[in-house]
CSV table of C-alpha atoms in Angstrom, one decimal:
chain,number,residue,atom,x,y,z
A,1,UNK,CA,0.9,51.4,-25.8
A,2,UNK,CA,-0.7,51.7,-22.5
A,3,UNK,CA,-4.2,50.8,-21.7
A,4,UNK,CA,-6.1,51.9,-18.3
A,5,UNK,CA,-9.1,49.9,-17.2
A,6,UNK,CA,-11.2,49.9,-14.0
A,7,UNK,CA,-12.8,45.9,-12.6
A,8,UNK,CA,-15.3,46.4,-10.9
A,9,UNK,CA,-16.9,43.8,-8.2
A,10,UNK,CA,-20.4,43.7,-10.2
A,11,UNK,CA,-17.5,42.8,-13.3
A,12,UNK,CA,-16.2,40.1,-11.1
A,13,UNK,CA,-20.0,38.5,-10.3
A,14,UNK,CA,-20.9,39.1,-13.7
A,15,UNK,CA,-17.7,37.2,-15.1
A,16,UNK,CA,-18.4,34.2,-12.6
A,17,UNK,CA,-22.0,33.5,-13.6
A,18,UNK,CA,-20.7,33.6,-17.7
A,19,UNK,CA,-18.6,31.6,-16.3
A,20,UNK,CA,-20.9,29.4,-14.5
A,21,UNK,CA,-23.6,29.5,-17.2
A,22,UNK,CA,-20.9,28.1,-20.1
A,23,UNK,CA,-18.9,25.4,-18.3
A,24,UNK,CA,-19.9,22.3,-19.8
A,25,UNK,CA,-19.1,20.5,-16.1
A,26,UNK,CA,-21.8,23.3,-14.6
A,27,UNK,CA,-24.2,22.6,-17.6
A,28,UNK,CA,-24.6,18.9,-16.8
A,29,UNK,CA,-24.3,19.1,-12.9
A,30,UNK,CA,-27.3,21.6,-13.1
A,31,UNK,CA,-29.1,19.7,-15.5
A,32,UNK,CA,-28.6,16.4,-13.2
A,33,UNK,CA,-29.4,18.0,-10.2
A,34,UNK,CA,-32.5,19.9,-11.6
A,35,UNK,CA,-33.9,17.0,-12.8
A,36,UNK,CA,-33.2,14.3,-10.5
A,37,UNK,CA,-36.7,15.2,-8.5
A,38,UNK,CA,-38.4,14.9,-12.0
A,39,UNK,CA,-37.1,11.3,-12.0
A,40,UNK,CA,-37.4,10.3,-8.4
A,41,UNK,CA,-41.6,11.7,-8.5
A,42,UNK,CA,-42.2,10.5,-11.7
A,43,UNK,CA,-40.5,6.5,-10.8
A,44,UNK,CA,-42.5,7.0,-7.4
A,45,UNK,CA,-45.3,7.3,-9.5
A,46,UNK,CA,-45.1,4.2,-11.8
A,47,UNK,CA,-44.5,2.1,-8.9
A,48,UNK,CA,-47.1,3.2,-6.7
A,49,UNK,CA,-49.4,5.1,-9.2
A,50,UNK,CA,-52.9,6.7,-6.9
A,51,UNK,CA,-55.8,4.5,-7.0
A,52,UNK,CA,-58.4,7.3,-7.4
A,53,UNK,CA,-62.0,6.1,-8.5
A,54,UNK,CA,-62.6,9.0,-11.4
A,55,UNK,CA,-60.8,10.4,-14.1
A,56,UNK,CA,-60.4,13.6,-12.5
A,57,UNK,CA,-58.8,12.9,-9.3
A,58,UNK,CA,-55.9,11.1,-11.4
A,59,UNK,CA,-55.5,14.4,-14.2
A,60,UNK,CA,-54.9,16.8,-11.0
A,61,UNK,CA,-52.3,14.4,-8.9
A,62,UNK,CA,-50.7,14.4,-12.5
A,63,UNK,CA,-51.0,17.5,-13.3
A,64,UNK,CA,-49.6,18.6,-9.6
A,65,UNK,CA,-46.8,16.1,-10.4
A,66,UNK,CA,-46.1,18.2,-13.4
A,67,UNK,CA,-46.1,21.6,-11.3
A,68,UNK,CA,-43.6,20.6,-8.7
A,69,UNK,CA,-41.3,19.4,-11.4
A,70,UNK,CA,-41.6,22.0,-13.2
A,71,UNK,CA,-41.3,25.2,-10.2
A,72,UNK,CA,-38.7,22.8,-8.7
A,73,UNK,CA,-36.5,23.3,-11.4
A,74,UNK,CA,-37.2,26.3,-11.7
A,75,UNK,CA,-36.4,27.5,-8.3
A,76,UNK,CA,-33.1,25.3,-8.4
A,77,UNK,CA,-31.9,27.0,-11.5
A,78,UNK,CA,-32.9,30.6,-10.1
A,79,UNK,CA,-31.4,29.7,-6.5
A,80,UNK,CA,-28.6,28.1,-7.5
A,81,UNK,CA,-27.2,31.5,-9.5
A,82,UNK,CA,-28.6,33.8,-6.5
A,83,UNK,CA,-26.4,31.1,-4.1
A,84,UNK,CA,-23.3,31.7,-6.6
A,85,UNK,CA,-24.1,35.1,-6.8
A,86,UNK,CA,-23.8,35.0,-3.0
A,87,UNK,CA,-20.8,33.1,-2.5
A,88,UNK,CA,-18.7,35.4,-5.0
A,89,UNK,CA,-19.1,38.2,-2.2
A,90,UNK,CA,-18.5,36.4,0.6
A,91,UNK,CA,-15.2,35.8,-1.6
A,92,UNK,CA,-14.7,39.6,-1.8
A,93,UNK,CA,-15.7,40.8,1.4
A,94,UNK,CA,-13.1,37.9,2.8
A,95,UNK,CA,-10.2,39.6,0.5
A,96,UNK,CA,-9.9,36.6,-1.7
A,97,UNK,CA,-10.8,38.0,-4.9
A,98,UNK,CA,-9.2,41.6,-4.1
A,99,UNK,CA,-6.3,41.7,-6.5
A,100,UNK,CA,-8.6,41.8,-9.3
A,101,UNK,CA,-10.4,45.0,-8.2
A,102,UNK,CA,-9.3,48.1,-8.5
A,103,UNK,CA,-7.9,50.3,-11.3
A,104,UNK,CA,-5.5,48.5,-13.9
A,105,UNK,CA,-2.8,49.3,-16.5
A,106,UNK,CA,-1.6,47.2,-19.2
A,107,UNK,CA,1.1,48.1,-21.0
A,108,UNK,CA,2.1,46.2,-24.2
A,109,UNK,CA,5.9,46.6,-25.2
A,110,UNK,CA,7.1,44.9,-28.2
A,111,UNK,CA,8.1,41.5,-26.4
A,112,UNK,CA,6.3,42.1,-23.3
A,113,UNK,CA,2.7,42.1,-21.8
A,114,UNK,CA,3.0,44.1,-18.6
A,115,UNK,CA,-0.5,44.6,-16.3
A,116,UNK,CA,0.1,46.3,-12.7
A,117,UNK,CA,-2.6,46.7,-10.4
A,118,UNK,CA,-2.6,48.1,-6.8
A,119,UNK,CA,-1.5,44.8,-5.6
A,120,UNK,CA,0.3,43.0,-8.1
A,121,UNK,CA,2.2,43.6,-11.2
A,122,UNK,CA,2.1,40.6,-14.0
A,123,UNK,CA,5.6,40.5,-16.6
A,124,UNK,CA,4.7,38.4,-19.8
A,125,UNK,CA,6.8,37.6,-22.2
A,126,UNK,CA,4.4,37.1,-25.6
A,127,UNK,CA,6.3,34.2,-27.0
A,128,UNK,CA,5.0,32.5,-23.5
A,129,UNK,CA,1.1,33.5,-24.7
């Protein structure tokens, strides 16, 4: 049986970020990182909390507290996949991720997985799988 298939670059970015988005090493690293500012403002603020003389001064420095915790992660988690999303095609447009692109053809024989490409051709024997 013989399969043809096309990869396209948008299949390649869109594969990265699933990628990206699922990796439990990712999840934590983004989580740490997004809320490390959250921590740092927030200790900054029990040690050294404003001395305002009303009520209302100290609701608004806590509520601006709150805002740039919460558009800081927001922008981290939206820039970090626009910076990923970035990278992937400098990748491309460097030739690194080339083989991948381009038509396919995978044949399946009854002891063999065979996939050729424009580049490269792959030979895999299924008791290997």
């Amino acid at each position: 049986m013989t399969i043809h298939y096309t990869v396209t670059e948008r299949d390649i970015i869109n594969f990265n970020l699933y990628h990206m988005n699922h990796s439990t090493v990712n999840r934590i690293l983004n989580i740490f990182i997004g809320l490390l500012p959250a921590f740092l403002f927030i200790k900054g603020f029990i040690q050294s909390p404003p001395e305002f003389d009303n009520a209302v001064d100290n609701i608004m420095s806590y509520a601006i507290l709150v805002l740039v915790i919460v558009l800081f992660s927001l922008l981290f988690y939206f820039g970090n996949k626009h910076l990923n999303i970035f990278i992937i095609k400098m990748q491309l447009k460097a030739g690194k991720k080339n083989d991948f692109i381009g038509e396919h053809t995978l044949t399946l024989y009854e002891d063999v997985l065979e996939e050729n490409n424009v580049v490269m051709s792959t030979r895999m024997v299924y008791s290997a799988i």
